[in-house]
The first five atom37 places (N, CA, C, CB, O) and aatype in JSON, in Angstrom:
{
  "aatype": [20, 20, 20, 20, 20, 20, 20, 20, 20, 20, 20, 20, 20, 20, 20, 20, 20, 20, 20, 20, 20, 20, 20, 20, 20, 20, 20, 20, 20, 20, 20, 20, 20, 20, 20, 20, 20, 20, 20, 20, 20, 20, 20, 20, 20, 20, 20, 20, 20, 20, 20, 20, 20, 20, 20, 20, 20, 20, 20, 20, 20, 20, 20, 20, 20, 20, 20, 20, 20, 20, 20, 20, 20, 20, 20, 20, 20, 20, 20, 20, 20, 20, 20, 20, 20, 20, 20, 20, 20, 20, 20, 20, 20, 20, 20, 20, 20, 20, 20, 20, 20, 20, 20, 20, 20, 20, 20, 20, 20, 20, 20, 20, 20, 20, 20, 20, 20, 20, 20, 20, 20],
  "atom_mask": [
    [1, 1, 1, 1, 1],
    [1, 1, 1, 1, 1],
    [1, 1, 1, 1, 1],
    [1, 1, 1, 1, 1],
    [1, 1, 1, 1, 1],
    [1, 1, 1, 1, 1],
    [1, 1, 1, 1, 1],
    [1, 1, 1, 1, 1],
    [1, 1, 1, 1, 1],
    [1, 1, 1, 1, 1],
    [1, 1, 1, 1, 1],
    [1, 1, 1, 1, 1],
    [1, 1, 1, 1, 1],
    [1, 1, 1, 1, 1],
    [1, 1, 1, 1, 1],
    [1, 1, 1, 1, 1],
    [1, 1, 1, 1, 1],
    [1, 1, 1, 1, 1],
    [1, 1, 1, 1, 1],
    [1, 1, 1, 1, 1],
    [1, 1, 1, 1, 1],
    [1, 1, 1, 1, 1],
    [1, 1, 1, 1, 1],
    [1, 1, 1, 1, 1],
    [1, 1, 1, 1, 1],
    [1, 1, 1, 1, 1],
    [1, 1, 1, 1, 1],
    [1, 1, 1, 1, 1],
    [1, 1, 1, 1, 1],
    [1, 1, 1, 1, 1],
    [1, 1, 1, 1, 1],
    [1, 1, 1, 1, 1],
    [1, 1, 1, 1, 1],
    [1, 1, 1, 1, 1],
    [1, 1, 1, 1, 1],
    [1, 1, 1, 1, 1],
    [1, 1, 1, 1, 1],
    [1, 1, 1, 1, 1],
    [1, 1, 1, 1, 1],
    [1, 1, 1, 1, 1],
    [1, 1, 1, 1, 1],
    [1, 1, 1, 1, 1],
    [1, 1, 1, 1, 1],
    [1, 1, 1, 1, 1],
    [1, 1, 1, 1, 1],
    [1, 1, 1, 1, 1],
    [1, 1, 1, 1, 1],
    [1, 1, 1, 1, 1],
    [1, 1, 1, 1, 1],
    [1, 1, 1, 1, 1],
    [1, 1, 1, 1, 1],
    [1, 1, 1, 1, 1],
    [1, 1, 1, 1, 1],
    [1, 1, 1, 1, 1],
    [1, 1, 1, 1, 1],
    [1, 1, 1, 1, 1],
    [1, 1, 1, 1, 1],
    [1, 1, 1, 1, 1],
    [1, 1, 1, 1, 1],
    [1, 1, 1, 1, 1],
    [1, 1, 1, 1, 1],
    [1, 1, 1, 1, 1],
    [1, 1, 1, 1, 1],
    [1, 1, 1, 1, 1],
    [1, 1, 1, 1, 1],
    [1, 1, 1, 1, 1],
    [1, 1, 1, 1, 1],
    [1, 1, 1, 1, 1],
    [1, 1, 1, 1, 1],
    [1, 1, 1, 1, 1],
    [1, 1, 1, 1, 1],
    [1, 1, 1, 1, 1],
    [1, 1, 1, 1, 1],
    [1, 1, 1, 1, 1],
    [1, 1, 1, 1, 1],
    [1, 1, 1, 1, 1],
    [1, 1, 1, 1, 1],
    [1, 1, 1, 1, 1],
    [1, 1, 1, 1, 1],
    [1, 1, 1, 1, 1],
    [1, 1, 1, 1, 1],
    [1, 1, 1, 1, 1],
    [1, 1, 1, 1, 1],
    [1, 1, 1, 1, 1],
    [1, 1, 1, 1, 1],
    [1, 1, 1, 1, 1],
    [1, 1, 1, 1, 1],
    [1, 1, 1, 1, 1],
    [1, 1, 1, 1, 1],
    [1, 1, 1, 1, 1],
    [1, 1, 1, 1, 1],
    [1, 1, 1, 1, 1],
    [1, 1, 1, 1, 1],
    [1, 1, 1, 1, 1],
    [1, 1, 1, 1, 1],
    [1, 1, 1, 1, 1],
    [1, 1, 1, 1, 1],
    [1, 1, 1, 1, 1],
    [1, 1, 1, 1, 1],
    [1, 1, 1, 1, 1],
    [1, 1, 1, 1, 1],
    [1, 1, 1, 1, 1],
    [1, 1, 1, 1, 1],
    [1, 1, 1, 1, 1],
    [1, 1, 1, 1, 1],
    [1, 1, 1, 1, 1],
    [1, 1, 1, 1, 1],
    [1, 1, 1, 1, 1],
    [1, 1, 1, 1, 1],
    [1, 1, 1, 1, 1],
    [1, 1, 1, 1, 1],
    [1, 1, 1, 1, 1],
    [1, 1, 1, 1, 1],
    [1, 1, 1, 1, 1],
    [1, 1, 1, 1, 1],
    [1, 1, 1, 1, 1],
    [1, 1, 1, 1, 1],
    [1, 1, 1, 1, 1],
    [1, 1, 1, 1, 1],
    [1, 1, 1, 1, 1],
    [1, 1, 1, 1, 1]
  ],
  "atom_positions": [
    [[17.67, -3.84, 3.96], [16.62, -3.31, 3.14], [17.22, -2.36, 2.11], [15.57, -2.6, 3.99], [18.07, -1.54, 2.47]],
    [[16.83, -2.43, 0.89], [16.92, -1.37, -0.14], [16.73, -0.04, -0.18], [16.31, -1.6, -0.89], [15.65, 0.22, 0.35]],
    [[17.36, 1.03, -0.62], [16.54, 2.08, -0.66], [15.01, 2.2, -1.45], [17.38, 2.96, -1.13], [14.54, 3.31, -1.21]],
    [[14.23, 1.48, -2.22], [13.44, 1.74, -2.86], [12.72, 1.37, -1.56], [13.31, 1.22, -4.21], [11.94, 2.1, -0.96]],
    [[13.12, 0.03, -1.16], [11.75, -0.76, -0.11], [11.8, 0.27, 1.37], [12.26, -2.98, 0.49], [10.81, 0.5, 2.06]],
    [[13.12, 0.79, 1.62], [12.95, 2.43, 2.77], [12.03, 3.68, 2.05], [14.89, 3.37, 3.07], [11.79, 4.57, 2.86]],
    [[11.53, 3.88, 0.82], [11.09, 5.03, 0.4], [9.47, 4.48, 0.25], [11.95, 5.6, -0.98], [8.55, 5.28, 0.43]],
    [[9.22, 3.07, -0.08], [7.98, 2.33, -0.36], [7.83, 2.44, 1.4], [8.12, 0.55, -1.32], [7.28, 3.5, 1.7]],
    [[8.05, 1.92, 2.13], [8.04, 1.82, 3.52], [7.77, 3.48, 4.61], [9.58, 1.08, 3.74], [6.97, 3.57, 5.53]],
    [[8.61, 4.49, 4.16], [8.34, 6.13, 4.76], [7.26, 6.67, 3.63], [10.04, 7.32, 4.76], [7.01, 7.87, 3.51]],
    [[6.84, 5.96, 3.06], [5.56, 6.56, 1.99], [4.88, 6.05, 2.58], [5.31, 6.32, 0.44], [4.59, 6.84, 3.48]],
    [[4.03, 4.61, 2.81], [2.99, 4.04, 3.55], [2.7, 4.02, 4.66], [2.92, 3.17, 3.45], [1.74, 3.52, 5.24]],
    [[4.01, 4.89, 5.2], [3.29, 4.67, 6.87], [2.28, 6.29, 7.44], [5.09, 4.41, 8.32], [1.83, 6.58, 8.55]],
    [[2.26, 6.88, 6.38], [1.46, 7.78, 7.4], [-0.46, 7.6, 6.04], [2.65, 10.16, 7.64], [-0.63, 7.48, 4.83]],
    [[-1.35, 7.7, 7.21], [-2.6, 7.29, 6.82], [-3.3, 7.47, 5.79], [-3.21, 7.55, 7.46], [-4.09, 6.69, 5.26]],
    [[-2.88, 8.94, 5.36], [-3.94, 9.79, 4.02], [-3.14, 9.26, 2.86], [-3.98, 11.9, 3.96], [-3.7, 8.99, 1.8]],
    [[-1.31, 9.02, 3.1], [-1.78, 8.34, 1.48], [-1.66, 6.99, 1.15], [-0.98, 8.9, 0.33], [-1.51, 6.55, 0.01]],
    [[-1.72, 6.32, 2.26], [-2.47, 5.11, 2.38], [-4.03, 4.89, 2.0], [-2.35, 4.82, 3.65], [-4.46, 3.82, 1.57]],
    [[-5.02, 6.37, 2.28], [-6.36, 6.34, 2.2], [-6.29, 7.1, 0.13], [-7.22, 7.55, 3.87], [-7.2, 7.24, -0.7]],
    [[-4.79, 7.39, 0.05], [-5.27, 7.97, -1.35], [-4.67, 6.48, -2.26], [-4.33, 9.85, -1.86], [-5.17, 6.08, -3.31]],
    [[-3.59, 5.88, -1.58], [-3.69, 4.51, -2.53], [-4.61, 3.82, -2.76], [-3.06, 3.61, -2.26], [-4.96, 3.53, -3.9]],
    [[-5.27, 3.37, -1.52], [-6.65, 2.73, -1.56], [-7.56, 3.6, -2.51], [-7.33, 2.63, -0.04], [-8.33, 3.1, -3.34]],
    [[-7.43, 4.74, -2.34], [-8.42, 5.4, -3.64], [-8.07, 5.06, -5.08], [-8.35, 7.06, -3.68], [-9.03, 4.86, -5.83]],
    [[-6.55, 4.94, -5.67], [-5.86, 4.83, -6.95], [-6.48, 3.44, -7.48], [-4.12, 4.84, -6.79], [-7.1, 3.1, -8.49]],
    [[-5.97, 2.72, -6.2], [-6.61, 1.09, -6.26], [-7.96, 0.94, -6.88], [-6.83, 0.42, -4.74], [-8.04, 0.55, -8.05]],
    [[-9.21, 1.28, -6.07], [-10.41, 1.06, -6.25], [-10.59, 1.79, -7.88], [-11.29, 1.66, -4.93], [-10.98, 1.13, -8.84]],
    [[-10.23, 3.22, -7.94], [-10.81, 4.13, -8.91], [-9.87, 4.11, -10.38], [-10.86, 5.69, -8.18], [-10.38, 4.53, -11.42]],
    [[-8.4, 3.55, -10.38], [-7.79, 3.99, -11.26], [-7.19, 5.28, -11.27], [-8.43, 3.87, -12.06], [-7.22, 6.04, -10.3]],
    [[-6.61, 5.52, -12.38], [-6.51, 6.97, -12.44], [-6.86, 8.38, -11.98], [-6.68, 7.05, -13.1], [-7.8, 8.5, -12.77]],
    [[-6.85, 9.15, -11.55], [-7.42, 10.19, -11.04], [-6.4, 11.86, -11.12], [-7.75, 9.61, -9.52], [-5.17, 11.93, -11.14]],
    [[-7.19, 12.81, -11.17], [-6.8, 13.91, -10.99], [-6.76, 14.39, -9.32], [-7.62, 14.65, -11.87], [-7.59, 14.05, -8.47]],
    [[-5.72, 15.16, -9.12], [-5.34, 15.95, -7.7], [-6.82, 16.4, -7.73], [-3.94, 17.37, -7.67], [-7.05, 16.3, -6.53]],
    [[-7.79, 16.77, -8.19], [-8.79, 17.42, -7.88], [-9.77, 16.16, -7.24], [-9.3, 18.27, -9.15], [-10.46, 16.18, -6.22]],
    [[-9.59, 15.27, -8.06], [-10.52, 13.8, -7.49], [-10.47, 13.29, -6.53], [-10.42, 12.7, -7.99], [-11.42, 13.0, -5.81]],
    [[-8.87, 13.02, -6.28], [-8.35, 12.72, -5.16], [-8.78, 13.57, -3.73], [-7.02, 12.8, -5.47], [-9.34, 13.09, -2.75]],
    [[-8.25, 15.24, -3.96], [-8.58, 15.35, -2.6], [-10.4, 15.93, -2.28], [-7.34, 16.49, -2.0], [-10.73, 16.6, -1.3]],
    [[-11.42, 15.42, -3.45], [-12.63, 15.68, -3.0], [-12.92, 14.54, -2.33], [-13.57, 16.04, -3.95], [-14.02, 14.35, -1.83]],
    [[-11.47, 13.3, -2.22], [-12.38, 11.96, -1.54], [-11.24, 11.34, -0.67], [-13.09, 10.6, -2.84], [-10.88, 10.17, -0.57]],
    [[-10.9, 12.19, -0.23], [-9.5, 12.0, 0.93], [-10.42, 13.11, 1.52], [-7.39, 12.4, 0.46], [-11.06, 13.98, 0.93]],
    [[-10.29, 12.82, 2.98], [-10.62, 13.35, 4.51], [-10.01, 13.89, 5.12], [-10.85, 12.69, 5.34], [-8.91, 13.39, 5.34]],
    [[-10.37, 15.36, 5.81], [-9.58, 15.54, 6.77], [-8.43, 16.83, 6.27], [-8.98, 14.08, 7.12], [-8.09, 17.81, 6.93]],
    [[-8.06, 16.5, 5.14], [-7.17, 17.39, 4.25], [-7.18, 18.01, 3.64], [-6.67, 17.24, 3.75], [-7.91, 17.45, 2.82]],
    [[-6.77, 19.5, 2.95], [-6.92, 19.66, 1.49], [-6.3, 19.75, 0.28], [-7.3, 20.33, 1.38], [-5.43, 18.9, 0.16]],
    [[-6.44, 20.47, -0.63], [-5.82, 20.21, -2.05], [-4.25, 20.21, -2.03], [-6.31, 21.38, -3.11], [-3.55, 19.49, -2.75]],
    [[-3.82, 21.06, -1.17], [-2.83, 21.59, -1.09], [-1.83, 20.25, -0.54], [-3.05, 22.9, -0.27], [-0.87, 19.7, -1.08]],
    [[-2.45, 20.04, 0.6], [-1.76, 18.4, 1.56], [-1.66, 17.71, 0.69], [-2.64, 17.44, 2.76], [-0.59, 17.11, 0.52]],
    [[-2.88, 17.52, -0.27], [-2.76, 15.99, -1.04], [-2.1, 16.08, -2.21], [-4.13, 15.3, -1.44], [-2.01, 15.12, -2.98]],
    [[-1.57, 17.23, -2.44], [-0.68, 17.64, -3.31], [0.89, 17.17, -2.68], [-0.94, 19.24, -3.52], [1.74, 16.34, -2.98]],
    [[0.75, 17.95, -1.88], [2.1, 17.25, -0.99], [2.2, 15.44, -0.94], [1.89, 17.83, 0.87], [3.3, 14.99, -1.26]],
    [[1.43, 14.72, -0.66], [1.62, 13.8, -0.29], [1.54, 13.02, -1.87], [0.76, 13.54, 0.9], [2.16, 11.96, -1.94]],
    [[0.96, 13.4, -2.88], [1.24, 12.76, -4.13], [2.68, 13.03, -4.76], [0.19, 13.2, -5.08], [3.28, 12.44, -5.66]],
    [[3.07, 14.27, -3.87], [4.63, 14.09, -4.72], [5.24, 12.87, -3.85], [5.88, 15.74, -4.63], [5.72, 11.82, -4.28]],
    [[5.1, 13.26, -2.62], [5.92, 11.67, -1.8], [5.88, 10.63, -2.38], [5.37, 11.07, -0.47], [6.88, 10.17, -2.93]],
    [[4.6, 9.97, -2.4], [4.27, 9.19, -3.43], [5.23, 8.65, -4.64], [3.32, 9.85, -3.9], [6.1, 7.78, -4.74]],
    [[4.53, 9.75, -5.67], [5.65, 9.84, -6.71], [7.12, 9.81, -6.62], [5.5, 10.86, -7.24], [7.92, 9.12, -7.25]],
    [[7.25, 10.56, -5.86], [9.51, 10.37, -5.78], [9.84, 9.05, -5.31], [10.6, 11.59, -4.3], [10.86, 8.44, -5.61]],
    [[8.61, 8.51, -4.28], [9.08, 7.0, -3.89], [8.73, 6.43, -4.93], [8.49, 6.24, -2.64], [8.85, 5.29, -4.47]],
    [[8.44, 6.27, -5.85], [8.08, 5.4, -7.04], [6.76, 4.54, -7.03], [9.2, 4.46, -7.23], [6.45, 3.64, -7.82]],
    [[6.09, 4.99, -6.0], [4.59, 4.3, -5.78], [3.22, 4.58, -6.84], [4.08, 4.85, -4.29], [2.3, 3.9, -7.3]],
    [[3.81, 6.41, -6.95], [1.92, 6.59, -7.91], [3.39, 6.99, -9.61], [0.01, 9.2, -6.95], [4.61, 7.11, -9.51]],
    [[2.75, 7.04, -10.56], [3.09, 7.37, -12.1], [2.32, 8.75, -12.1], [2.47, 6.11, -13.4], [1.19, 8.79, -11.61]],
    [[2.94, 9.93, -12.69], [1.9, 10.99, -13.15], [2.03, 11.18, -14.57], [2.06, 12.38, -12.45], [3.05, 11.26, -15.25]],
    [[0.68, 11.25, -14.94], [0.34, 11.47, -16.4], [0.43, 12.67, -16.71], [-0.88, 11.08, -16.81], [0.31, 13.23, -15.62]],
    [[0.59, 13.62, -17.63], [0.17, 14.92, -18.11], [-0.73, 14.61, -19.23], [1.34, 15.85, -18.54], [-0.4, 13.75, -20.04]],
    [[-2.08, 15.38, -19.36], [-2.98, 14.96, -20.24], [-3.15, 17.24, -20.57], [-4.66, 13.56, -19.31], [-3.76, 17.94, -19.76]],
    [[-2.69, 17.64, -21.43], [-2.64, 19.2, -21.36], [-2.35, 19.77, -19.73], [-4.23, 19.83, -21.96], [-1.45, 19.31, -19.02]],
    [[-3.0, 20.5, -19.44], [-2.98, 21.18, -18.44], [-3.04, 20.32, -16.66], [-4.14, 22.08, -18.85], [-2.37, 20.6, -15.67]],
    [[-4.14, 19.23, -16.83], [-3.93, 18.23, -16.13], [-3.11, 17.38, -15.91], [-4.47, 17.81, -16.22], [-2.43, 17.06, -16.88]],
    [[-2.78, 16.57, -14.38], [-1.8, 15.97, -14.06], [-3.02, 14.86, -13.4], [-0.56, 16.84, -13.18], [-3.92, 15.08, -12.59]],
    [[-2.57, 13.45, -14.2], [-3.3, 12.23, -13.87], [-2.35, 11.17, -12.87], [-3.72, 11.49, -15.35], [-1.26, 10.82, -13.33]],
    [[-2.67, 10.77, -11.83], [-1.77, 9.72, -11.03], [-2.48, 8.66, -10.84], [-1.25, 10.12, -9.67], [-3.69, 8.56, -10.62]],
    [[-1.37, 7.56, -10.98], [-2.09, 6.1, -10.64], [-1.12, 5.54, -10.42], [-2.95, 5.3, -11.61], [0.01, 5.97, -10.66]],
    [[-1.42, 4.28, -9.85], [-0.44, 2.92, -9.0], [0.76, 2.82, -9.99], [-1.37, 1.04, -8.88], [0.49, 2.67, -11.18]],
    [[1.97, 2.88, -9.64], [2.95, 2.51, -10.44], [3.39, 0.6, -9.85], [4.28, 3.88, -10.21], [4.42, 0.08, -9.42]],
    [[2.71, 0.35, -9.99], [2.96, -1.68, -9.91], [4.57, -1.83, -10.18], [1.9, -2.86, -11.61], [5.25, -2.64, -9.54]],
    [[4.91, -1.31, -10.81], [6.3, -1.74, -11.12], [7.25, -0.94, -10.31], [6.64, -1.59, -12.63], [8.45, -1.07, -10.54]],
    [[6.78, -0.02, -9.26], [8.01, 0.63, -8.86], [8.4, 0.05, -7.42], [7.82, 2.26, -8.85], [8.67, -1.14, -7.21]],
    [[8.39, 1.42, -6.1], [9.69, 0.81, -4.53], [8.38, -0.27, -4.38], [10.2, 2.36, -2.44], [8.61, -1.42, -4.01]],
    [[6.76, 0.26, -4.75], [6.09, -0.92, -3.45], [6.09, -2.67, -4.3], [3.8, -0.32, -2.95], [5.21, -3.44, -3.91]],
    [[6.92, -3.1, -5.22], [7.17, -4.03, -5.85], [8.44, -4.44, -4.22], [7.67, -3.63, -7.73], [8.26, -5.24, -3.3]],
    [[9.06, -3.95, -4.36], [10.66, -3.96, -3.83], [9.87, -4.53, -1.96], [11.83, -1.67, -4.01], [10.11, -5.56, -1.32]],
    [[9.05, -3.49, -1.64], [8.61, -3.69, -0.31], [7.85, -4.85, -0.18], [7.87, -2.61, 0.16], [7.96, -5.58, 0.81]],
    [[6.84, -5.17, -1.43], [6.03, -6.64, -1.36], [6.63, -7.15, -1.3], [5.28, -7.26, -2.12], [6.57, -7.76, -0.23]],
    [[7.99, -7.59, -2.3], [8.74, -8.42, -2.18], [9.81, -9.08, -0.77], [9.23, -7.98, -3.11], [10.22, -10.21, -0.51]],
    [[10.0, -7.56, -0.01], [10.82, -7.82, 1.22], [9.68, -8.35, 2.56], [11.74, -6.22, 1.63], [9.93, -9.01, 3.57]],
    [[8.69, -7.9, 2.21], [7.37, -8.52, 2.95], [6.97, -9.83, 2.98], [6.28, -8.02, 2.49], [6.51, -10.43, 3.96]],
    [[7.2, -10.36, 1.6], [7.07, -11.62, 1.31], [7.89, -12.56, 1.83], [7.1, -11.73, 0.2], [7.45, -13.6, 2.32]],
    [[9.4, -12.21, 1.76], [10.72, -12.65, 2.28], [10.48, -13.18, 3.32], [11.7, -11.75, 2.48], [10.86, -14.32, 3.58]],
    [[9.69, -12.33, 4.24], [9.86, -12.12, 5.82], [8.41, -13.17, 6.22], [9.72, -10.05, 6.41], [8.19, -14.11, 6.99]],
    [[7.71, -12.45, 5.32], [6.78, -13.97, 5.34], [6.81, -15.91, 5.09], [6.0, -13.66, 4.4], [6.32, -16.92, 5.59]],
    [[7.42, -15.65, 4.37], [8.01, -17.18, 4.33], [8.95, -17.67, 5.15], [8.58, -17.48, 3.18], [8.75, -18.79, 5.62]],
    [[10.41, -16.78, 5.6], [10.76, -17.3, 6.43], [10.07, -17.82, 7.31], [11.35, -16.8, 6.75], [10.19, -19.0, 7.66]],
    [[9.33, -17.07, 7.73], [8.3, -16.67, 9.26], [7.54, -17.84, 8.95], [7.17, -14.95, 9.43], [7.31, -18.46, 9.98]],
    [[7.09, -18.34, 8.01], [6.32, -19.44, 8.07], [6.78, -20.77, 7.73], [5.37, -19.21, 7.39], [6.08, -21.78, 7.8]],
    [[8.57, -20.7, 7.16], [9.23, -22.18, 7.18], [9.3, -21.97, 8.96], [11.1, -22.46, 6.07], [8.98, -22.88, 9.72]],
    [[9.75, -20.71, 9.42], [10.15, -21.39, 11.34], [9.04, -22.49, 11.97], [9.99, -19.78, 12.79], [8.91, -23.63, 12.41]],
    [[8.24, -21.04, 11.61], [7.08, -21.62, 12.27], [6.37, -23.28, 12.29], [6.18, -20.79, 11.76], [5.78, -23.91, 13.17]],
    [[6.91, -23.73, 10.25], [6.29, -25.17, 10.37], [7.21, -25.87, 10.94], [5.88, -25.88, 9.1], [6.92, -27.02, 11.25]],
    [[8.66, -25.3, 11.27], [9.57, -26.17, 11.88], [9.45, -26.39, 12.81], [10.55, -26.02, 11.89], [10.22, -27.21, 13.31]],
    [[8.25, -25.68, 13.75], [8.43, -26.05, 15.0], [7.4, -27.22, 15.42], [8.32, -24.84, 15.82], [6.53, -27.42, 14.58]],
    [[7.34, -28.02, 16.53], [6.62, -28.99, 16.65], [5.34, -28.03, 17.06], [7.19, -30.14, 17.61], [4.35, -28.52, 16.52]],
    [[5.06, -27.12, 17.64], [4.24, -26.27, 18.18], [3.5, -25.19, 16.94], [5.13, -25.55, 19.3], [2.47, -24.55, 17.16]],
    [[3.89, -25.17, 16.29], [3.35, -24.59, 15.01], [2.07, -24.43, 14.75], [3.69, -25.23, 14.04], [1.74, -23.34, 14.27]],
    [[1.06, -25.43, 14.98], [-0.2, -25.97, 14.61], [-0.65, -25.56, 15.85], [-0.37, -27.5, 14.17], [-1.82, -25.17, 15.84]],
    [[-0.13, -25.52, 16.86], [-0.8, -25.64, 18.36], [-0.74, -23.61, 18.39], [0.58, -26.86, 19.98], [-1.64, -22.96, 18.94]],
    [[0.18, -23.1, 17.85], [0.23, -21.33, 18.39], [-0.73, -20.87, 17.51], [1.83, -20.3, 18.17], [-1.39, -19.87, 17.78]],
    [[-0.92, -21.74, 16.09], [-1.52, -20.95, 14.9], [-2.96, -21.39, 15.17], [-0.91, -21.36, 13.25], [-3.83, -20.67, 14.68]],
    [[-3.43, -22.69, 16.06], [-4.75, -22.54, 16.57], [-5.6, -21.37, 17.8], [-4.81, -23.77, 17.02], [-6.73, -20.91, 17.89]],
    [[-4.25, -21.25, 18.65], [-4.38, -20.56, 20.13], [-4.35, -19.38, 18.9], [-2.96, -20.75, 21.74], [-5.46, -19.67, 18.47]],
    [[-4.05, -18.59, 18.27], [-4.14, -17.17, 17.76], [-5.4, -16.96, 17.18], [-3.09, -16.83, 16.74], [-6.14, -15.99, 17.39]],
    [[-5.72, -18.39, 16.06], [-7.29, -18.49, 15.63], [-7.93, -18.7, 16.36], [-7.74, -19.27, 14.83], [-8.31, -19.66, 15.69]],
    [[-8.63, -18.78, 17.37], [-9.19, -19.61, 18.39], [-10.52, -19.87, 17.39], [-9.42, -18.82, 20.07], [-10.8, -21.07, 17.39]],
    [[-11.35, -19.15, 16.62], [-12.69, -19.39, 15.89], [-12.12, -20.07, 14.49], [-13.67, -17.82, 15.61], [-12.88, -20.11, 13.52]],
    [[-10.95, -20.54, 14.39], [-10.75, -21.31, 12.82], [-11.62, -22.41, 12.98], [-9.09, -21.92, 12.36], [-12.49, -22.5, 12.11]],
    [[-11.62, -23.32, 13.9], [-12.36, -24.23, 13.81], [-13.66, -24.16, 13.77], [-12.12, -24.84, 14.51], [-14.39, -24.84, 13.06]],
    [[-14.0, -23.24, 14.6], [-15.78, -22.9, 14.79], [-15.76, -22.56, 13.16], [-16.43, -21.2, 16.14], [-16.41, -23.44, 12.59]],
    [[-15.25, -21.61, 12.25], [-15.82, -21.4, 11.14], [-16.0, -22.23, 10.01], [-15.37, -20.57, 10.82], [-16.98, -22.35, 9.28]],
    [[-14.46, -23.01, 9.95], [-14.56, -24.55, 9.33], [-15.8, -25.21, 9.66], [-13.42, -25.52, 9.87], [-16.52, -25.41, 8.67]],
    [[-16.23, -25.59, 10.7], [-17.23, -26.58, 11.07], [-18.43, -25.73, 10.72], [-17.16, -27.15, 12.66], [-19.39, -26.48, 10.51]],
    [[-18.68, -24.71, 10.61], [-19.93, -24.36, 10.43], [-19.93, -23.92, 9.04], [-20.41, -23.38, 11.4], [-20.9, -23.19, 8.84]],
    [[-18.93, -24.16, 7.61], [-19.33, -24.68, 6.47], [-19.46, -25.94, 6.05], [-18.77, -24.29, 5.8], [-19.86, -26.18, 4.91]]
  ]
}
């Protein structure tokens, strides 16, 4: 693994700024003030902390607009690097898997309702 996809990876694993990406996502842009009136649990101060993490991993961009500081999804930075090593791991995982004669038979036993939902469109 890369260092970007280790810094994309120790950024996403703890919950609030996972709950503040999902916020960047839905809302766009936002101010530290926006953010932590709609993050839980925390305050200005934490979500301050956790937007620099963010930021040094290359996940949020901060704007300066005067006195304000604007953050949003940086698409191009580590969580590019981590989709990408995610993806990796996904395809392998799914050439094994069609290689095996059992493939179809584990990926039904895991769905057990794929069929019930198929059949009932």
């Amino acid at each position: 693994m890369t260092a970007n996809e280790n810094l994309a990876f120790d950024a996403l694993s703890d919950r609030v700024r996972r709950q503040i990406l999902s916020l960047l996502g839905e809302r766009g842009e936002l101010t530290v003030s926006e953010i932590a009136a709609n993050v839980d649990a925390v305050g200005r101060s934490t979500v301050s902390s956790h937007l620099r993490i963010l930021r040094t991993s290359g996940i949020l961009t901060e704007r300066r607009d005067g006195r304000r500081r604007l953050y949003s999804l940086n698409a191009d930075g580590a969580v590019r690097d981590a989709f990408r090593f995610l993806q990796s791991l996904l395809q392998t995982g799914v050439a094994l898997d069609s290689a095996s004669p059992d493939a179809a038979d584990c990926i039904a036993q895991s769905h057990p309702d794929a069929d019930h939902e198929r059949d009932a469109s």
